[in-house]
């Protein structure tokens, strides 16, 4: 099934696998690496505490009148024990935002913002504990972070939802934190208008088969599936919110669709004087979008993670409101490189779909609904909201969720492509395989038959360990010792 890369580039499939694995784990050896949806742009990788890894949005399976939103940062943090690695912290002088677009104009109608401060009583700046930690206010916990969560709406004063709350710490090992589940429960707080919030560490729920990652990046199926993330942790901020709070005009029945993206901005000195400015460092909406489509982010001799200041970095600093008119965005979505690479390196013909790819533009930039493109069906477009002005809707990259889609007890890895409309790209659950869905869409599904046979064999069947059955759903962080 493979055409040898060796004949083309002097690179065997095993070497290609090694290249991709190195790319997946490229990062400082003192505690963090970056992989899959975690490798996007040079600037973000150099700032792991603002490097947005993954965004999730799904109807809460045990509370279907609510939606759970979660975003992860600081990938991939290796399991800790005592003071072996530095703890993974949320950034100070940083704004972590979840932006909600209810009417489809690509501008936030609602923003949830976290800001963190750090209390550091470590001796020598190493071990974060000096004994057994059994609660968040335990004196043996020498390093803790507190945060404020605000709700922001245009033209209104900020509403403080929680203040001076303690985030769950980096898991320092079972000897010093024997019951991390108890710490998580203590770090989960109720919100005044219903719902809950959690900030802390978790096992990284992202999973990937590097074989498929390589297919679109190198044009070749690697000989063995590899998931390099099975031993890593992330920092996560999660919200569980009543659906009416996320819906346009507070009516989730008439207006069930909203869009969401996450950004992290850091306070920067203003060299010309005046107040410091906030500089957006990262942006994440749909999984694998920047990594898979940015033209300077293709693996190759030039490098593994794109060009500093290139398209991947530009995307991280950009605003969805400008996506529709950004020429580079129009090119990279409508003329992706992956299908041509697949065609180039396969012995049998795998013709790429015809360009320009209006089907991809519809799925990733517009959402699917009411005949707004070549993909048929009503899935997750803002125009499905009854109170939306269709003339004001703009094409933009964001994650879109239709809150009216019923929860299924039999989720499929590729979600909608496999007949499960609750799954990716209609939001994203912890059990979805977004790389699989993304790759199949790039290869032509569902507007055409595509080439699903290319992706039929994979050992990546879900996050390990499995998600929990209640908020915040992400599994407890891995630890050593």
XYZ file of C-alpha atoms in Angstrom:
481
model
C 0.000 0.000 0.000
C 2.941 2.278 0.537
C 5.163 3.732 -2.081
C 8.581 3.887 -0.516
C 9.614 7.337 0.649
C 13.178 6.130 0.342
C 12.922 6.191 -3.445
C 11.592 9.729 -3.407
C 13.459 11.443 -0.616
C 15.952 8.922 0.696
C 13.826 8.661 3.849
C 12.440 5.308 4.954
C 9.089 4.876 6.662
C 10.827 4.080 9.932
C 12.824 7.294 9.703
C 9.654 9.170 8.856
C 8.064 7.727 11.988
C 11.057 8.885 14.005
C 10.799 12.393 12.548
C 7.123 12.609 13.460
C 7.687 11.239 16.934
C 10.430 13.803 17.528
C 8.046 16.481 16.285
C 5.366 15.190 18.600
C 7.629 15.379 21.623
C 9.743 18.385 20.674
C 10.105 20.607 23.687
C 12.241 21.399 26.695
C 13.407 18.294 28.492
C 12.703 19.785 31.905
C 9.051 18.915 31.934
C 7.110 19.916 28.838
C 6.853 18.671 25.288
C 4.382 19.433 22.537
C 2.519 17.133 20.194
C -0.316 16.690 17.721
C -2.839 19.426 18.374
C -0.085 20.746 20.590
C 2.414 21.690 17.879
C 1.193 24.758 16.088
C 3.520 27.738 16.068
C 7.003 28.627 17.302
C 5.962 31.511 19.554
C 3.364 29.417 21.376
C 5.751 26.516 21.874
C 8.281 28.822 23.536
C 5.565 29.909 25.992
C 3.956 26.675 27.214
C 1.715 28.323 29.814
C -0.085 30.206 27.001
C 0.203 27.437 24.418
C -3.423 26.434 23.877
C -3.478 22.707 23.176
C -7.126 21.695 22.779
C -10.644 23.052 23.088
C -13.682 20.944 23.974
C -17.402 21.777 23.807
C -20.163 19.225 24.402
C -23.506 18.707 26.049
C -22.801 17.339 29.527
C -23.774 13.648 29.351
C -24.992 13.449 32.960
C -26.569 16.940 32.933
C -27.980 17.394 29.421
C -29.433 20.823 30.242
C -25.844 22.104 30.490
C -22.807 22.410 28.232
C -19.235 21.734 29.289
C -16.444 23.879 27.849
C -12.799 23.068 28.525
C -9.478 24.338 27.200
C -6.054 22.868 27.921
C -2.662 24.571 28.184
C 0.914 23.668 29.024
C 1.242 20.516 26.925
C 2.770 18.018 27.281
C 3.777 18.055 30.952
C 5.542 14.904 32.109
C 4.301 13.200 35.286
C 5.943 14.704 38.329
C 7.342 13.298 41.533
C 8.482 15.502 44.400
C 10.696 18.224 42.953
C 12.041 16.306 39.941
C 10.369 18.638 37.444
C 9.166 22.224 37.900
C 5.414 22.393 38.550
C 3.220 23.317 35.590
C 1.687 26.709 36.314
C -0.914 28.938 34.743
C 0.595 32.209 33.605
C 0.514 35.372 35.666
C -0.134 38.701 33.918
C -2.136 36.565 31.498
C -5.743 36.639 30.370
C -7.225 33.264 29.502
C -10.427 33.860 27.547
C -13.213 31.654 26.253
C -15.084 33.717 23.644
C -18.674 32.848 22.747
C -20.281 33.987 19.481
C -24.060 33.611 19.673
C -25.164 35.435 16.503
C -22.485 34.373 14.020
C -20.823 37.736 13.408
C -17.417 36.305 14.466
C -17.223 38.629 17.471
C -17.671 37.592 21.119
C -21.080 38.236 22.659
C -19.893 36.646 25.888
C -16.421 36.009 27.303
C -15.291 33.989 30.302
C -11.921 35.190 31.573
C -9.510 33.597 34.059
C -6.605 35.496 35.651
C -4.148 33.861 38.061
C -1.837 34.910 40.879
C 0.820 32.737 42.543
C 1.706 32.220 46.197
C 5.235 30.802 46.318
C 6.718 29.762 49.678
C 9.139 27.199 48.301
C 12.605 26.931 49.735
C 15.072 27.328 46.904
C 12.266 27.396 44.367
C 12.182 23.617 43.904
C 9.772 21.277 45.702
C 6.190 22.530 45.900
C 5.404 20.367 48.945
C 7.163 19.595 52.215
C 4.941 16.765 53.409
C 1.620 15.064 52.658
C -0.906 17.442 51.123
C -4.516 16.551 51.929
C -6.294 19.855 51.179
C -5.838 22.974 49.088
C -5.106 25.077 52.196
C -2.678 22.542 53.673
C 0.433 24.249 55.089
C 2.548 21.574 53.410
C 1.522 22.939 50.002
C 4.198 25.570 49.407
C 3.077 26.669 45.950
C -0.516 27.450 45.052
C -2.306 29.528 42.454
C -5.470 31.523 42.982
C -7.730 32.882 40.274
C -10.580 35.147 39.388
C -13.221 34.164 36.823
C -15.183 36.963 35.164
C -18.097 37.079 32.744
C -17.732 39.841 30.142
C -20.413 41.158 27.810
C -20.042 44.094 25.399
C -21.247 47.356 26.911
C -21.570 45.959 30.441
C -19.387 45.957 33.513
C -17.468 42.777 34.177
C -19.300 40.303 36.411
C -17.088 38.428 38.879
C -18.253 34.815 39.076
C -15.615 33.528 41.505
C -12.711 35.321 43.144
C -9.628 34.270 45.074
C -10.313 30.580 44.440
C -7.524 28.027 44.548
C -6.636 25.967 41.511
C -5.753 22.314 41.924
C -1.942 22.047 42.066
C 0.434 20.077 39.903
C 0.287 16.450 41.036
C 3.577 15.907 42.861
C 3.221 12.133 43.290
C 1.146 9.685 45.311
C 3.418 9.865 48.344
C 2.899 13.610 48.811
C -0.611 13.885 47.316
C -2.240 10.561 48.181
C -5.781 11.663 47.229
C -5.670 14.023 44.261
C -9.368 13.334 43.623
C -10.153 15.060 46.914
C -8.069 18.070 45.862
C -9.991 18.208 42.590
C -13.332 18.142 44.407
C -12.173 21.021 46.594
C -11.048 22.944 43.492
C -14.454 22.598 41.785
C -16.622 25.615 42.584
C -20.269 26.431 42.002
C -21.142 29.459 39.869
C -23.738 31.985 41.044
C -26.118 31.495 38.081
C -25.748 27.731 37.956
C -22.959 25.515 36.749
C -19.414 24.871 37.928
C -15.804 25.824 37.296
C -12.537 23.931 37.664
C -8.918 24.932 37.064
C -6.029 22.583 37.641
C -4.061 19.707 36.235
C -5.430 16.672 34.398
C -4.283 13.760 32.332
C -4.049 14.968 28.746
C -7.257 13.730 27.046
C -5.843 14.321 23.575
C -4.919 11.156 21.714
C -3.400 10.750 18.289
C -2.238 8.075 15.892
C 0.978 9.506 14.432
C 0.393 7.264 11.425
C -2.529 9.457 10.380
C -0.659 12.607 11.390
C 2.074 11.508 8.997
C -0.323 10.792 6.169
C -1.269 14.437 5.693
C 2.096 15.831 6.763
C 4.355 13.557 4.725
C 1.920 11.896 2.314
C 2.716 8.417 3.604
C 1.123 5.965 6.004
C 3.688 5.009 8.607
C 4.089 1.292 9.325
C 2.906 1.391 12.931
C 0.515 3.561 14.932
C 2.189 5.609 17.642
C 0.505 7.675 20.341
C 3.287 9.682 22.024
C 0.960 11.403 24.506
C -0.070 8.503 26.711
C 2.105 9.573 29.672
C 1.496 13.318 29.739
C -0.552 15.907 31.616
C -2.024 19.319 30.833
C -3.459 22.276 32.690
C -7.185 22.648 32.131
C -9.807 25.325 32.704
C -13.350 23.963 32.527
C -16.843 25.387 32.825
C -20.216 23.706 33.048
C -22.946 26.185 32.125
C -26.723 26.132 31.653
C -27.525 26.090 27.949
C -29.619 29.237 28.210
C -26.523 31.217 29.234
C -24.784 30.302 25.982
C -27.748 30.713 23.648
C -28.657 33.839 21.693
C -31.334 35.770 23.639
C -31.109 33.095 26.347
C -33.280 30.723 24.303
C -31.549 27.421 23.571
C -34.638 26.032 21.826
C -34.923 28.758 19.207
C -31.187 29.406 19.012
C -29.236 26.247 19.832
C -25.987 27.034 17.964
C -23.057 29.006 19.340
C -19.405 29.320 18.380
C -16.444 29.280 20.751
C -12.693 29.853 20.614
C -10.021 30.281 23.267
C -7.244 32.855 23.447
C -4.424 33.601 25.866
C -3.024 37.130 26.032
C 0.003 38.296 27.954
C 0.744 41.723 29.377
C 3.613 43.295 27.456
C 5.637 46.412 28.163
C 4.757 49.434 26.058
C 8.164 50.668 24.903
C 6.642 53.978 23.793
C 5.366 54.699 27.275
C 1.907 54.494 28.735
C 0.105 51.445 30.073
C 1.236 47.910 29.230
C -0.539 46.332 26.272
C -2.196 42.931 26.083
C -0.726 40.795 23.298
C -2.617 37.712 22.086
C -0.237 34.750 22.170
C -2.440 31.832 21.144
C -5.804 30.982 19.650
C -7.565 27.642 19.322
C -10.938 26.697 17.901
C -11.292 23.523 15.855
C -8.708 20.869 16.552
C -5.741 20.472 14.220
C -6.822 23.451 12.096
C -3.669 25.547 12.419
C -1.328 22.556 12.554
C -2.896 20.862 9.563
C -3.501 23.775 7.218
C -0.988 26.559 7.886
C 1.304 26.388 4.834
C 4.485 26.967 6.852
C 3.557 24.205 9.284
C 4.214 21.244 6.979
C 6.901 18.897 8.181
C 9.899 18.898 5.897
C 13.577 19.729 5.572
C 12.963 23.355 6.532
C 11.868 22.438 10.037
C 9.237 20.800 12.197
C 7.004 23.560 13.510
C 6.815 26.326 10.961
C 8.570 29.640 10.585
C 8.803 32.160 13.456
C 6.455 34.995 12.575
C 4.938 32.884 9.776
C 1.342 31.924 9.095
C 0.994 29.663 12.143
C 2.146 32.480 14.439
C -0.047 34.967 12.572
C -3.077 32.747 13.092
C -2.419 32.610 16.832
C -2.439 36.419 16.974
C -5.465 36.849 14.719
C -9.137 37.628 15.285
C -11.949 35.464 13.822
C -13.688 38.627 12.588
C -10.919 39.032 10.004
C -10.815 35.426 8.795
C -13.288 35.923 5.981
C -11.144 38.551 4.251
C -7.683 37.177 5.118
C -6.266 35.979 1.762
C -3.958 33.417 3.359
C -6.871 31.871 5.238
C -8.858 31.531 2.028
C -5.931 29.828 0.296
C -4.920 27.403 3.030
C -8.489 26.146 3.553
C -9.473 25.958 -0.113
C -6.150 24.537 -1.379
C -4.732 22.212 1.298
C -1.434 20.485 0.595
C -2.244 17.170 2.287
C -4.333 15.485 -0.457
C -1.684 16.104 -3.122
C 1.003 14.611 -0.870
C -1.112 11.500 -0.332
C -1.608 11.179 -4.077
C 2.108 11.639 -4.702
C 3.306 8.884 -2.384
C 0.783 6.099 -3.005
C 1.278 3.396 -5.584
C -2.412 3.324 -6.430
C -4.333 6.425 -7.467
C -5.781 8.469 -4.614
C -6.908 11.533 -6.548
C -7.213 14.650 -4.436
C -10.604 16.404 -4.410
C -11.011 19.227 -6.881
C -10.033 22.709 -5.775
C -11.057 25.185 -4.578
C -12.384 23.167 -1.634
C -15.688 24.871 -0.907
C -16.658 21.840 1.172
C -13.780 22.478 3.586
C -14.578 26.175 3.717
C -18.144 25.297 4.647
C -17.241 22.763 7.347
C -14.434 24.735 8.998
C -15.415 28.361 8.370
C -19.195 28.461 8.079
C -20.680 25.427 9.728
C -23.131 23.132 7.962
C -26.760 24.091 7.619
C -29.620 25.280 5.403
C -27.939 24.705 2.060
C -24.976 26.982 2.777
C -22.507 24.832 0.817
C -21.932 21.536 -0.967
C -22.202 19.474 2.254
C -25.845 18.680 2.860
C -27.574 18.679 6.218
C -28.327 20.866 9.204
C -25.558 20.390 11.732
C -23.964 23.390 13.425
C -24.259 26.602 11.381
C -25.314 29.849 13.059
C -28.006 30.281 10.391
C -29.908 27.461 12.135
C -30.696 29.940 14.945
C -34.139 31.419 14.382
C -33.200 34.867 15.708
C -29.984 35.240 13.691
C -29.739 37.830 10.929
C -28.287 35.749 8.041
C -26.854 38.866 6.397
C -24.716 39.572 9.475
C -23.190 36.082 9.698
C -19.487 35.974 8.788
C -17.322 33.042 7.825
C -14.750 32.428 10.552
C -12.749 29.640 12.142
C -14.221 28.606 15.482
C -15.690 25.534 17.136
C -19.456 25.407 16.654
C -21.860 23.426 18.820
C -25.529 22.676 18.233
C -26.922 22.237 21.741
C -30.108 20.578 20.436
C -28.273 17.462 19.224
C -29.212 14.612 21.586
C -26.525 12.952 23.663
C -25.652 9.496 22.397
C -24.530 6.590 24.553
C -22.553 5.170 21.621
C -20.102 7.881 20.552
C -18.069 7.281 17.387
C -14.436 8.305 17.039
C -14.990 10.291 13.848
C -18.287 11.716 15.090
C -20.479 13.080 12.326
C -18.564 11.286 9.553
C -19.557 7.960 11.114
C -23.210 8.850 11.646
C -22.829 10.384 15.118
C -23.929 14.029 14.738
C -23.165 14.840 18.367
C -19.469 14.388 17.667
C -16.721 16.399 16.004
C -16.981 18.785 14.112
C -20.229 19.515 15.976
C -18.296 20.619 19.044
C -15.809 18.122 20.423
C -16.113 15.500 23.133
C -13.241 14.015 25.101
C -13.778 10.711 23.261
C -13.663 12.203 19.756
C -10.647 11.660 17.496
C -10.375 15.070 15.816
C -7.246 14.146 13.843
C -9.103 11.254 12.239
C -12.109 13.436 11.395
C -9.930 16.287 10.141
C -7.882 13.973 7.914
C -10.951 12.379 6.375
C -12.539 15.766 5.698
C -9.356 17.003 4.033
C -9.406 13.884 1.855
C -12.912 14.688 0.627
C -15.578 13.588 3.081
C -18.494 14.103 3.484
C -19.138 16.147 0.333
C -17.677 13.211 -1.602
C -16.816 9.629 -0.778
C -13.252 10.562 0.135
C -10.806 7.802 1.055
C -11.816 6.456 4.480
C -9.915 3.237 3.727
C -6.689 5.131 4.358
C -7.637 5.466 8.011
C -9.179 2.083 8.719
C -6.425 0.776 11.017
C -5.630 2.651 14.177
C -4.860 1.753 17.769
C -5.904 5.213 18.963
C -9.328 4.349 20.338
C -9.813 7.047 22.955
C -8.128 8.898 25.798
C -6.166 6.813 28.295
C -7.222 6.834 31.079
C -10.883 7.162 30.124
C -12.814 10.342 30.989
C -14.727 10.477 34.241
C -18.526 10.406 34.375
C -18.960 13.814 36.010
C -17.601 17.355 35.721
C -14.866 18.231 34.857
C -14.783 14.814 33.087
C -11.046 14.906 32.327
C -9.150 12.099 34.040
C -6.945 12.740 37.061
C -3.341 13.686 36.251
C -0.696 11.036 35.947
C 1.958 10.975 38.654
C 5.113 9.112 39.602
C 5.967 7.826 43.042
